[in-house]
Amino acid sequence: MEVCVSNIPRQLIGALAAHAILLFAVTVVPASAQDKNPLANDPAAAKLGEFEFRANCAFCHGLGARGGGRGPDLTRTRKKHGNSDADLFRTINEGVPGTAMPPNGATQQGVGMTEEEIWQVISYIRSVQVKTSAQQSGNAAHGKELFTGSAACATCHMIDGKGGRLGPDLTAAGTARSTDYLVDSIRNPSRRLAQGISETMKEFSQEYETVAVTDERGQKFQGVVLNEDNFTVQMLDTREQLHLFEKDKLRSFEKTRESLMPRYDEKMLPDKDLQDIVAYLLSLGAGNSVQ
């Protein structure tokens, strides 16, 4: 049924228009109109925020906000997408396009949060945030020398487009991961592979599982899995050559969750050198990267 606008009283049209404008205004005005957290320095709000964080954020950012599978460490004073209360509110509420950070309530993880609950989460983040930006121990310049030299990290890992492709790109690792996480990844590179990671928890697009194959001619290859289905496997070998194999034509095919990366124990990499490499990785996202 069509309604003729000319038959509707002007007073009603005006009322409907005003109501529509009001609804539009309510919809588009961001809930983060406040620049400061109204619940700042409120221990009770921070405690409630911890529960909200565990339900909605810890899946990616980890318990304690120290970084998880995909989410960065939030205990640092400097945040990649802004440090102010308003920046944090916007990041949580709107997400970050092009990253794994979704808008508030857009995933099946958690139930979505009200404006007050977001401010509670921000109160919690502030409560666990490192209060002082203490100088990271370690010599970043020496760490860079080790990374590209004797420690041979750059053989497999890329930074700013330079380095190897056999392991994950580490350009942003320093901004996204806690110091403890970086140390453990170097000392125990197979730990996360051994545990296995669900797709939504992956920090990288692949898990870098180790694969060894023998083709139909008896040639042996070892490397990391790039893609795999029931019939084929695509791998990058240790010389960074790309191969695609049909599984039914292989003489052998074995995947393991033991990383190709060597385990850098204290004999191979003393603690002082390890601190220097970590300091280098941290410097990459601190605005004062080593040249």
PDB file of C-alpha atoms in Angstrom:
ATOM      1  CA  MET A   1       0.000   0.000   0.000  1.00  0.00           C
ATOM      2  CA  GLU A   2       1.412   3.383  -0.972  1.00  0.00           C
ATOM      3  CA  VAL A   3       1.033   6.380   1.300  1.00  0.00           C
ATOM      4  CA  CYS A   4       0.617   9.803  -0.232  1.00  0.00           C
ATOM      5  CA  VAL A   5       2.800  12.260   1.656  1.00  0.00           C
ATOM      6  CA  SER A   6       0.446  15.100   0.783  1.00  0.00           C
ATOM      7  CA  ASN A   7      -2.247  13.460   2.919  1.00  0.00           C
ATOM      8  CA  ILE A   8      -0.070  13.481   6.067  1.00  0.00           C
ATOM      9  CA  PRO A   9      -0.476  16.553   8.280  1.00  0.00           C
ATOM     10  CA  ARG A  10       2.543  18.852   8.318  1.00  0.00           C
ATOM     11  CA  GLN A  11       2.746  18.657  12.098  1.00  0.00           C
ATOM     12  CA  LEU A  12       3.128  14.859  11.903  1.00  0.00           C
ATOM     13  CA  ILE A  13       5.751  15.098   9.166  1.00  0.00           C
ATOM     14  CA  GLY A  14       7.696  17.544  11.293  1.00  0.00           C
ATOM     15  CA  ALA A  15       7.469  15.293  14.331  1.00  0.00           C
ATOM     16  CA  LEU A  16       8.609  12.266  12.345  1.00  0.00           C
ATOM     17  CA  ALA A  17      11.511  14.218  10.861  1.00  0.00           C
ATOM     18  CA  ALA A  18      12.616  15.423  14.280  1.00  0.00           C
ATOM     19  CA  HIS A  19      12.398  11.879  15.636  1.00  0.00           C
ATOM     20  CA  ALA A  20      14.490  10.558  12.736  1.00  0.00           C
ATOM     21  CA  ILE A  21      17.131  13.236  13.297  1.00  0.00           C
ATOM     22  CA  LEU A  22      17.256  12.340  16.993  1.00  0.00           C
ATOM     23  CA  LEU A  23      17.675   8.635  16.210  1.00  0.00           C
ATOM     24  CA  PHE A  24      20.409   9.421  13.690  1.00  0.00           C
ATOM     25  CA  ALA A  25      22.210  11.591  16.194  1.00  0.00           C
ATOM     26  CA  VAL A  26      22.047   8.891  18.854  1.00  0.00           C
ATOM     27  CA  THR A  27      23.388   6.347  16.356  1.00  0.00           C
ATOM     28  CA  VAL A  28      26.334   8.275  14.997  1.00  0.00           C
ATOM     29  CA  VAL A  29      27.554  10.196  18.033  1.00  0.00           C
ATOM     30  CA  PRO A  30      30.417   8.061  19.344  1.00  0.00           C
ATOM     31  CA  ALA A  31      30.058   6.725  22.848  1.00  0.00           C
ATOM     32  CA  SER A  32      33.626   7.901  23.438  1.00  0.00           C
ATOM     33  CA  ALA A  33      32.565  11.549  23.458  1.00  0.00           C
ATOM     34  CA  GLN A  34      34.518  11.854  26.719  1.00  0.00           C
ATOM     35  CA  ASP A  35      38.251  12.272  26.350  1.00  0.00           C
ATOM     36  CA  LYS A  36      39.016  10.996  29.828  1.00  0.00           C
ATOM     37  CA  ASN A  37      37.939   7.832  31.546  1.00  0.00           C
ATOM     38  CA  PRO A  38      35.235   8.769  34.088  1.00  0.00           C
ATOM     39  CA  LEU A  39      36.204   5.666  36.081  1.00  0.00           C
ATOM     40  CA  ALA A  40      39.930   6.421  36.200  1.00  0.00           C
ATOM     41  CA  ASN A  41      41.763   5.428  39.394  1.00  0.00           C
ATOM     42  CA  ASP A  42      38.710   3.520  40.635  1.00  0.00           C
ATOM     43  CA  PRO A  43      39.864   0.133  42.007  1.00  0.00           C
ATOM     44  CA  ALA A  44      36.316  -1.253  41.928  1.00  0.00           C
ATOM     45  CA  ALA A  45      35.948  -0.286  38.261  1.00  0.00           C
ATOM     46  CA  ALA A  46      39.332  -1.873  37.470  1.00  0.00           C
ATOM     47  CA  LYS A  47      38.235  -5.098  39.162  1.00  0.00           C
ATOM     48  CA  LEU A  48      35.039  -5.194  37.106  1.00  0.00           C
ATOM     49  CA  GLY A  49      37.134  -4.381  34.048  1.00  0.00           C
ATOM     50  CA  GLU A  50      39.293  -7.410  34.716  1.00  0.00           C
ATOM     51  CA  PHE A  51      36.237  -9.676  34.415  1.00  0.00           C
ATOM     52  CA  GLU A  52      35.184  -7.916  31.207  1.00  0.00           C
ATOM     53  CA  PHE A  53      38.715  -8.201  29.855  1.00  0.00           C
ATOM     54  CA  ARG A  54      38.813 -11.941  30.531  1.00  0.00           C
ATOM     55  CA  ALA A  55      35.491 -12.437  28.766  1.00  0.00           C
ATOM     56  CA  ASN A  56      36.120 -10.218  25.761  1.00  0.00           C
ATOM     57  CA  CYS A  57      39.841  -9.529  25.363  1.00  0.00           C
ATOM     58  CA  ALA A  58      42.001 -12.211  26.988  1.00  0.00           C
ATOM     59  CA  PHE A  59      41.331 -14.642  24.152  1.00  0.00           C
ATOM     60  CA  CYS A  60      43.781 -12.617  22.032  1.00  0.00           C
ATOM     61  CA  HIS A  61      45.640 -10.451  24.548  1.00  0.00           C
ATOM     62  CA  GLY A  62      46.198 -13.121  27.189  1.00  0.00           C
ATOM     63  CA  LEU A  63      45.413 -13.182  30.882  1.00  0.00           C
ATOM     64  CA  GLY A  64      47.024 -10.209  32.547  1.00  0.00           C
ATOM     65  CA  ALA A  65      46.991  -8.308  29.218  1.00  0.00           C
ATOM     66  CA  ARG A  66      50.591  -9.315  28.531  1.00  0.00           C
ATOM     67  CA  GLY A  67      50.011 -10.465  24.985  1.00  0.00           C
ATOM     68  CA  GLY A  68      48.559 -13.643  23.549  1.00  0.00           C
ATOM     69  CA  GLY A  69      48.266 -15.450  20.255  1.00  0.00           C
ATOM     70  CA  ARG A  70      47.231 -12.441  18.201  1.00  0.00           C
ATOM     71  CA  GLY A  71      46.908  -9.519  20.554  1.00  0.00           C
ATOM     72  CA  PRO A  72      49.805  -7.325  21.690  1.00  0.00           C
ATOM     73  CA  ASP A  73      51.061  -6.736  25.194  1.00  0.00           C
ATOM     74  CA  LEU A  74      48.875  -3.987  26.713  1.00  0.00           C
ATOM     75  CA  THR A  75      50.884  -3.517  29.892  1.00  0.00           C
ATOM     76  CA  ARG A  76      53.250  -1.121  28.146  1.00  0.00           C
ATOM     77  CA  THR A  77      52.755   2.607  28.502  1.00  0.00           C
ATOM     78  CA  ARG A  78      53.092   3.171  24.776  1.00  0.00           C
ATOM     79  CA  LYS A  79      50.231   1.746  22.692  1.00  0.00           C
ATOM     80  CA  LYS A  80      50.549   1.235  18.949  1.00  0.00           C
ATOM     81  CA  HIS A  81      47.171   2.800  18.103  1.00  0.00           C
ATOM     82  CA  GLY A  82      47.214   5.632  20.625  1.00  0.00           C
ATOM     83  CA  ASN A  83      47.906   6.060  24.316  1.00  0.00           C
ATOM     84  CA  SER A  84      45.119   8.320  25.585  1.00  0.00           C
ATOM     85  CA  ASP A  85      41.891   7.117  27.200  1.00  0.00           C
ATOM     86  CA  ALA A  86      39.967   8.263  24.121  1.00  0.00           C
ATOM     87  CA  ASP A  87      42.364   6.338  21.844  1.00  0.00           C
ATOM     88  CA  LEU A  88      41.899   3.163  23.874  1.00  0.00           C
ATOM     89  CA  PHE A  89      38.123   3.582  23.873  1.00  0.00           C
ATOM     90  CA  ARG A  90      38.080   4.041  20.098  1.00  0.00           C
ATOM     91  CA  THR A  91      40.338   1.047  19.516  1.00  0.00           C
ATOM     92  CA  ILE A  92      38.198  -1.225  21.697  1.00  0.00           C
ATOM     93  CA  ASN A  93      34.873   0.058  20.412  1.00  0.00           C
ATOM     94  CA  GLU A  94      35.636   0.385  16.693  1.00  0.00           C
ATOM     95  CA  GLY A  95      38.440  -2.136  16.255  1.00  0.00           C
ATOM     96  CA  VAL A  96      41.402  -1.621  13.939  1.00  0.00           C
ATOM     97  CA  PRO A  97      40.632  -2.236  10.236  1.00  0.00           C
ATOM     98  CA  GLY A  98      43.084  -4.552   8.520  1.00  0.00           C
ATOM     99  CA  THR A  99      44.139  -6.236  11.754  1.00  0.00           C
ATOM    100  CA  ALA A 100      42.854  -9.041  13.981  1.00  0.00           C
ATOM    101  CA  MET A 101      41.307  -6.435  16.314  1.00  0.00           C
ATOM    102  CA  PRO A 102      37.518  -6.541  15.677  1.00  0.00           C
ATOM    103  CA  PRO A 103      34.897  -3.935  16.624  1.00  0.00           C
ATOM    104  CA  ASN A 104      33.276  -4.334  20.025  1.00  0.00           C
ATOM    105  CA  GLY A 105      30.858  -7.272  20.021  1.00  0.00           C
ATOM    106  CA  ALA A 106      31.610  -8.244  16.408  1.00  0.00           C
ATOM    107  CA  THR A 107      32.851 -11.763  17.177  1.00  0.00           C
ATOM    108  CA  GLN A 108      31.525 -14.768  19.030  1.00  0.00           C
ATOM    109  CA  GLN A 109      34.158 -14.242  21.702  1.00  0.00           C
ATOM    110  CA  GLY A 110      32.533 -12.302  24.528  1.00  0.00           C
ATOM    111  CA  VAL A 111      29.139 -10.643  24.383  1.00  0.00           C
ATOM    112  CA  GLY A 112      29.976  -7.082  23.533  1.00  0.00           C
ATOM    113  CA  MET A 113      30.367  -4.287  26.044  1.00  0.00           C
ATOM    114  CA  THR A 114      28.477  -1.176  27.015  1.00  0.00           C
ATOM    115  CA  GLU A 115      30.198   2.210  27.191  1.00  0.00           C
ATOM    116  CA  GLU A 116      30.616   1.857  30.954  1.00  0.00           C
ATOM    117  CA  GLU A 117      32.090  -1.629  30.586  1.00  0.00           C
ATOM    118  CA  ILE A 118      34.634  -0.380  28.040  1.00  0.00           C
ATOM    119  CA  TRP A 119      35.718   2.319  30.485  1.00  0.00           C
ATOM    120  CA  GLN A 120      36.023  -0.401  33.143  1.00  0.00           C
ATOM    121  CA  VAL A 121      38.303  -2.385  30.834  1.00  0.00           C
ATOM    122  CA  ILE A 122      40.420   0.724  30.276  1.00  0.00           C
ATOM    123  CA  SER A 123      40.633   1.169  34.057  1.00  0.00           C
ATOM    124  CA  TYR A 124      41.878  -2.408  34.312  1.00  0.00           C
ATOM    125  CA  ILE A 125      44.459  -1.899  31.551  1.00  0.00           C
ATOM    126  CA  ARG A 126      45.750   1.196  33.330  1.00  0.00           C
ATOM    127  CA  SER A 127      45.969  -0.767  36.591  1.00  0.00           C
ATOM    128  CA  VAL A 128      48.261  -3.417  35.081  1.00  0.00           C
ATOM    129  CA  GLN A 129      50.165  -1.028  32.865  1.00  0.00           C
ATOM    130  CA  VAL A 130      53.826  -0.518  33.667  1.00  0.00           C
ATOM    131  CA  LYS A 131      53.843   2.809  35.437  1.00  0.00           C
ATOM    132  CA  THR A 132      57.348   3.835  34.420  1.00  0.00           C
ATOM    133  CA  SER A 133      59.011   3.470  31.067  1.00  0.00           C
ATOM    134  CA  ALA A 134      62.152   1.999  32.542  1.00  0.00           C
ATOM    135  CA  GLN A 135      65.059   1.680  30.166  1.00  0.00           C
ATOM    136  CA  GLN A 136      65.200  -1.797  28.745  1.00  0.00           C
ATOM    137  CA  SER A 137      68.410  -3.506  29.747  1.00  0.00           C
ATOM    138  CA  GLY A 138      70.524  -4.519  26.813  1.00  0.00           C
ATOM    139  CA  ASN A 139      72.447  -2.883  23.993  1.00  0.00           C
ATOM    140  CA  ALA A 140      70.161  -2.562  20.977  1.00  0.00           C
ATOM    141  CA  ALA A 141      73.005  -1.683  18.612  1.00  0.00           C
ATOM    142  CA  HIS A 142      74.889  -4.830  19.588  1.00  0.00           C
ATOM    143  CA  GLY A 143      71.633  -6.769  19.373  1.00  0.00           C
ATOM    144  CA  LYS A 144      71.237  -5.720  15.760  1.00  0.00           C
ATOM    145  CA  GLU A 145      74.787  -6.880  15.021  1.00  0.00           C
ATOM    146  CA  LEU A 146      74.006 -10.253  16.567  1.00  0.00           C
ATOM    147  CA  PHE A 147      70.659 -10.521  14.765  1.00  0.00           C
ATOM    148  CA  THR A 148      72.203  -9.948  11.345  1.00  0.00           C
ATOM    149  CA  GLY A 149      75.530 -11.575  12.175  1.00  0.00           C
ATOM    150  CA  SER A 150      76.737 -14.324  14.475  1.00  0.00           C
ATOM    151  CA  ALA A 151      73.336 -15.285  15.926  1.00  0.00           C
ATOM    152  CA  ALA A 152      72.093 -15.730  12.327  1.00  0.00           C
ATOM    153  CA  CYS A 153      68.531 -14.618  13.135  1.00  0.00           C
ATOM    154  CA  ALA A 154      68.237 -12.752   9.822  1.00  0.00           C
ATOM    155  CA  THR A 155      68.898 -15.992   7.969  1.00  0.00           C
ATOM    156  CA  CYS A 156      65.296 -17.015   8.667  1.00  0.00           C
ATOM    157  CA  HIS A 157      63.569 -13.862   9.946  1.00  0.00           C
ATOM    158  CA  MET A 158      62.799 -10.632   8.160  1.00  0.00           C
ATOM    159  CA  ILE A 159      62.805  -7.108   9.579  1.00  0.00           C
ATOM    160  CA  ASP A 160      61.647  -4.151   7.499  1.00  0.00           C
ATOM    161  CA  GLY A 161      61.744  -6.239   4.330  1.00  0.00           C
ATOM    162  CA  LYS A 162      65.287  -7.549   4.842  1.00  0.00           C
ATOM    163  CA  GLY A 163      66.162 -11.062   5.902  1.00  0.00           C
ATOM    164  CA  GLY A 164      64.894 -14.599   5.457  1.00  0.00           C
ATOM    165  CA  ARG A 165      61.390 -15.964   4.906  1.00  0.00           C
ATOM    166  CA  LEU A 166      61.657 -19.330   6.614  1.00  0.00           C
ATOM    167  CA  GLY A 167      60.424 -17.897   9.928  1.00  0.00           C
ATOM    168  CA  PRO A 168      57.954 -15.166  10.919  1.00  0.00           C
ATOM    169  CA  ASP A 169      58.557 -11.500  10.081  1.00  0.00           C
ATOM    170  CA  LEU A 170      59.725  -9.900  13.345  1.00  0.00           C
ATOM    171  CA  THR A 171      59.360  -6.232  12.384  1.00  0.00           C
ATOM    172  CA  ALA A 172      56.519  -5.683  14.844  1.00  0.00           C
ATOM    173  CA  ALA A 173      57.386  -8.390  17.370  1.00  0.00           C
ATOM    174  CA  GLY A 174      58.868  -5.897  19.804  1.00  0.00           C
ATOM    175  CA  THR A 175      55.709  -3.785  19.956  1.00  0.00           C
ATOM    176  CA  ALA A 176      53.348  -6.745  20.110  1.00  0.00           C
ATOM    177  CA  ARG A 177      55.008  -9.080  22.568  1.00  0.00           C
ATOM    178  CA  SER A 178      56.200  -8.902  26.156  1.00  0.00           C
ATOM    179  CA  THR A 179      59.877  -9.253  26.990  1.00  0.00           C
ATOM    180  CA  ASP A 180      59.227 -12.624  28.637  1.00  0.00           C
ATOM    181  CA  TYR A 181      57.467 -13.845  25.503  1.00  0.00           C
ATOM    182  CA  LEU A 182      60.386 -12.801  23.273  1.00  0.00           C
ATOM    183  CA  VAL A 183      62.909 -14.478  25.563  1.00  0.00           C
ATOM    184  CA  ASP A 184      60.900 -17.699  25.719  1.00  0.00           C
ATOM    185  CA  SER A 185      60.471 -17.751  21.929  1.00  0.00           C
ATOM    186  CA  ILE A 186      64.251 -17.667  21.537  1.00  0.00           C
ATOM    187  CA  ARG A 187      65.068 -20.112  24.322  1.00  0.00           C
ATOM    188  CA  ASN A 188      62.184 -22.519  23.564  1.00  0.00           C
ATOM    189  CA  PRO A 189      61.112 -22.025  19.933  1.00  0.00           C
ATOM    190  CA  SER A 190      59.097 -25.255  19.779  1.00  0.00           C
ATOM    191  CA  ARG A 191      56.921 -24.568  22.819  1.00  0.00           C
ATOM    192  CA  ARG A 192      53.960 -23.023  21.007  1.00  0.00           C
ATOM    193  CA  LEU A 193      54.205 -25.437  18.095  1.00  0.00           C
ATOM    194  CA  ALA A 194      54.153 -28.340  20.526  1.00  0.00           C
ATOM    195  CA  GLN A 195      50.981 -27.008  22.139  1.00  0.00           C
ATOM    196  CA  GLY A 196      49.237 -26.303  18.859  1.00  0.00           C
ATOM    197  CA  ILE A 197      47.309 -23.121  18.198  1.00  0.00           C
ATOM    198  CA  SER A 198      43.718 -22.788  17.044  1.00  0.00           C
ATOM    199  CA  GLU A 199      43.249 -20.644  13.937  1.00  0.00           C
ATOM    200  CA  THR A 200      41.803 -17.706  15.853  1.00  0.00           C
ATOM    201  CA  MET A 201      44.746 -17.666  18.251  1.00  0.00           C
ATOM    202  CA  LYS A 202      47.498 -17.662  15.663  1.00  0.00           C
ATOM    203  CA  GLU A 203      49.769 -14.656  15.783  1.00  0.00           C
ATOM    204  CA  PHE A 204      50.992 -15.395  12.262  1.00  0.00           C
ATOM    205  CA  SER A 205      49.105 -16.634   9.218  1.00  0.00           C
ATOM    206  CA  GLN A 206      50.783 -20.019   9.532  1.00  0.00           C
ATOM    207  CA  GLU A 207      52.282 -22.085  12.313  1.00  0.00           C
ATOM    208  CA  TYR A 208      55.602 -22.839  10.643  1.00  0.00           C
ATOM    209  CA  GLU A 209      55.253 -26.573  11.184  1.00  0.00           C
ATOM    210  CA  THR A 210      58.321 -28.530  10.144  1.00  0.00           C
ATOM    211  CA  VAL A 211      57.833 -30.895   7.213  1.00  0.00           C
ATOM    212  CA  ALA A 212      60.099 -33.513   5.621  1.00  0.00           C
ATOM    213  CA  VAL A 213      59.177 -35.142   2.315  1.00  0.00           C
ATOM    214  CA  THR A 214      60.715 -37.570  -0.135  1.00  0.00           C
ATOM    215  CA  ASP A 215      59.410 -37.172  -3.667  1.00  0.00           C
ATOM    216  CA  GLU A 216      58.794 -39.890  -6.254  1.00  0.00           C
ATOM    217  CA  ARG A 217      62.421 -39.654  -7.446  1.00  0.00           C
ATOM    218  CA  GLY A 218      63.830 -40.113  -3.963  1.00  0.00           C
ATOM    219  CA  GLN A 219      64.815 -36.473  -3.418  1.00  0.00           C
ATOM    220  CA  LYS A 220      64.508 -35.296   0.178  1.00  0.00           C
ATOM    221  CA  PHE A 221      63.257 -31.867   1.223  1.00  0.00           C
ATOM    222  CA  GLN A 222      62.865 -30.236   4.612  1.00  0.00           C
ATOM    223  CA  GLY A 223      61.222 -26.932   5.415  1.00  0.00           C
ATOM    224  CA  VAL A 224      58.006 -25.381   6.689  1.00  0.00           C
ATOM    225  CA  VAL A 225      54.416 -25.909   5.609  1.00  0.00           C
ATOM    226  CA  LEU A 226      52.835 -22.971   3.801  1.00  0.00           C
ATOM    227  CA  ASN A 227      49.537 -24.528   2.705  1.00  0.00           C
ATOM    228  CA  GLU A 228      48.061 -27.991   2.885  1.00  0.00           C
ATOM    229  CA  ASP A 229      44.858 -29.814   1.973  1.00  0.00           C
ATOM    230  CA  ASN A 230      43.881 -33.467   1.700  1.00  0.00           C
ATOM    231  CA  PHE A 231      45.651 -33.899  -1.640  1.00  0.00           C
ATOM    232  CA  THR A 232      48.570 -31.442  -1.804  1.00  0.00           C
ATOM    233  CA  VAL A 233      51.142 -29.725   0.370  1.00  0.00           C
ATOM    234  CA  GLN A 234      52.990 -26.506  -0.376  1.00  0.00           C
ATOM    235  CA  MET A 235      56.253 -25.990   1.459  1.00  0.00           C
ATOM    236  CA  LEU A 236      59.224 -23.635   1.656  1.00  0.00           C
ATOM    237  CA  ASP A 237      62.470 -25.564   1.980  1.00  0.00           C
ATOM    238  CA  THR A 238      65.523 -24.536   3.989  1.00  0.00           C
ATOM    239  CA  ARG A 239      66.971 -22.831   0.895  1.00  0.00           C
ATOM    240  CA  GLU A 240      63.735 -20.818   0.606  1.00  0.00           C
ATOM    241  CA  GLN A 241      62.681 -22.671  -2.541  1.00  0.00           C
ATOM    242  CA  LEU A 242      58.931 -23.127  -2.977  1.00  0.00           C
ATOM    243  CA  HIS A 243      57.554 -26.605  -3.716  1.00  0.00           C
ATOM    244  CA  LEU A 244      54.107 -28.008  -4.365  1.00  0.00           C
ATOM    245  CA  PHE A 245      53.672 -31.774  -3.997  1.00  0.00           C
ATOM    246  CA  GLU A 246      50.800 -34.167  -4.629  1.00  0.00           C
ATOM    247  CA  LYS A 247      50.678 -36.307  -1.519  1.00  0.00           C
ATOM    248  CA  ASP A 248      49.812 -39.586  -3.247  1.00  0.00           C
ATOM    249  CA  LYS A 249      53.015 -39.332  -5.318  1.00  0.00           C
ATOM    250  CA  LEU A 250      55.346 -38.870  -2.354  1.00  0.00           C
ATOM    251  CA  ARG A 251      57.441 -41.713  -1.010  1.00  0.00           C
ATOM    252  CA  SER A 252      57.281 -40.189   2.460  1.00  0.00           C
ATOM    253  CA  PHE A 253      55.627 -37.238   4.128  1.00  0.00           C
ATOM    254  CA  GLU A 254      56.154 -36.286   7.772  1.00  0.00           C
ATOM    255  CA  LYS A 255      55.141 -33.231   9.739  1.00  0.00           C
ATOM    256  CA  THR A 256      56.455 -32.469  13.203  1.00  0.00           C
ATOM    257  CA  ARG A 257      55.789 -29.772  15.764  1.00  0.00           C
ATOM    258  CA  GLU A 258      59.481 -29.386  16.478  1.00  0.00           C
ATOM    259  CA  SER A 259      60.579 -25.999  15.154  1.00  0.00           C
ATOM    260  CA  LEU A 260      63.372 -25.723  12.603  1.00  0.00           C
ATOM    261  CA  MET A 261      64.666 -22.841  14.687  1.00  0.00           C
ATOM    262  CA  PRO A 262      67.482 -24.023  16.955  1.00  0.00           C
ATOM    263  CA  ARG A 263      67.007 -23.831  20.692  1.00  0.00           C
ATOM    264  CA  TYR A 264      69.265 -20.965  21.753  1.00  0.00           C
ATOM    265  CA  ASP A 265      70.444 -22.151  25.152  1.00  0.00           C
ATOM    266  CA  GLU A 266      72.857 -20.139  27.276  1.00  0.00           C
ATOM    267  CA  LYS A 267      75.865 -21.864  25.718  1.00  0.00           C
ATOM    268  CA  MET A 268      74.789 -20.890  22.213  1.00  0.00           C
ATOM    269  CA  LEU A 269      73.504 -17.442  23.215  1.00  0.00           C
ATOM    270  CA  PRO A 270      74.616 -16.050  26.600  1.00  0.00           C
ATOM    271  CA  ASP A 271      72.065 -14.091  28.609  1.00  0.00           C
ATOM    272  CA  LYS A 272      73.822 -10.782  27.891  1.00  0.00           C
ATOM    273  CA  ASP A 273      73.595 -11.327  24.125  1.00  0.00           C
ATOM    274  CA  LEU A 274      69.985 -12.450  24.464  1.00  0.00           C
ATOM    275  CA  GLN A 275      69.154  -9.214  26.295  1.00  0.00           C
ATOM    276  CA  ASP A 276      70.807  -7.243  23.491  1.00  0.00           C
ATOM    277  CA  ILE A 277      68.742  -8.994  20.797  1.00  0.00           C
ATOM    278  CA  VAL A 278      65.529  -8.408  22.751  1.00  0.00           C
ATOM    279  CA  ALA A 279      66.508  -4.760  23.230  1.00  0.00           C
ATOM    280  CA  TYR A 280      66.938  -4.493  19.451  1.00  0.00           C
ATOM    281  CA  LEU A 281      63.510  -5.983  18.775  1.00  0.00           C
ATOM    282  CA  LEU A 282      61.931  -3.645  21.341  1.00  0.00           C
ATOM    283  CA  SER A 283      63.665  -0.633  19.804  1.00  0.00           C
ATOM    284  CA  LEU A 284      61.997  -1.257  16.439  1.00  0.00           C
ATOM    285  CA  GLY A 285      58.621  -0.118  17.736  1.00  0.00           C
ATOM    286  CA  ALA A 286      59.776   2.528  20.168  1.00  0.00           C
ATOM    287  CA  GLY A 287      60.373   5.299  17.679  1.00  0.00           C
ATOM    288  CA  ASN A 288      64.129   5.114  18.237  1.00  0.00           C
ATOM    289  CA  SER A 289      65.111   2.087  16.179  1.00  0.00           C
ATOM    290  CA  VAL A 290      68.793   1.381  15.657  1.00  0.00           C
ATOM    291  CA  GLN A 291      70.117   2.439  12.289  1.00  0.00           C
TER     292      GLN A 291
END
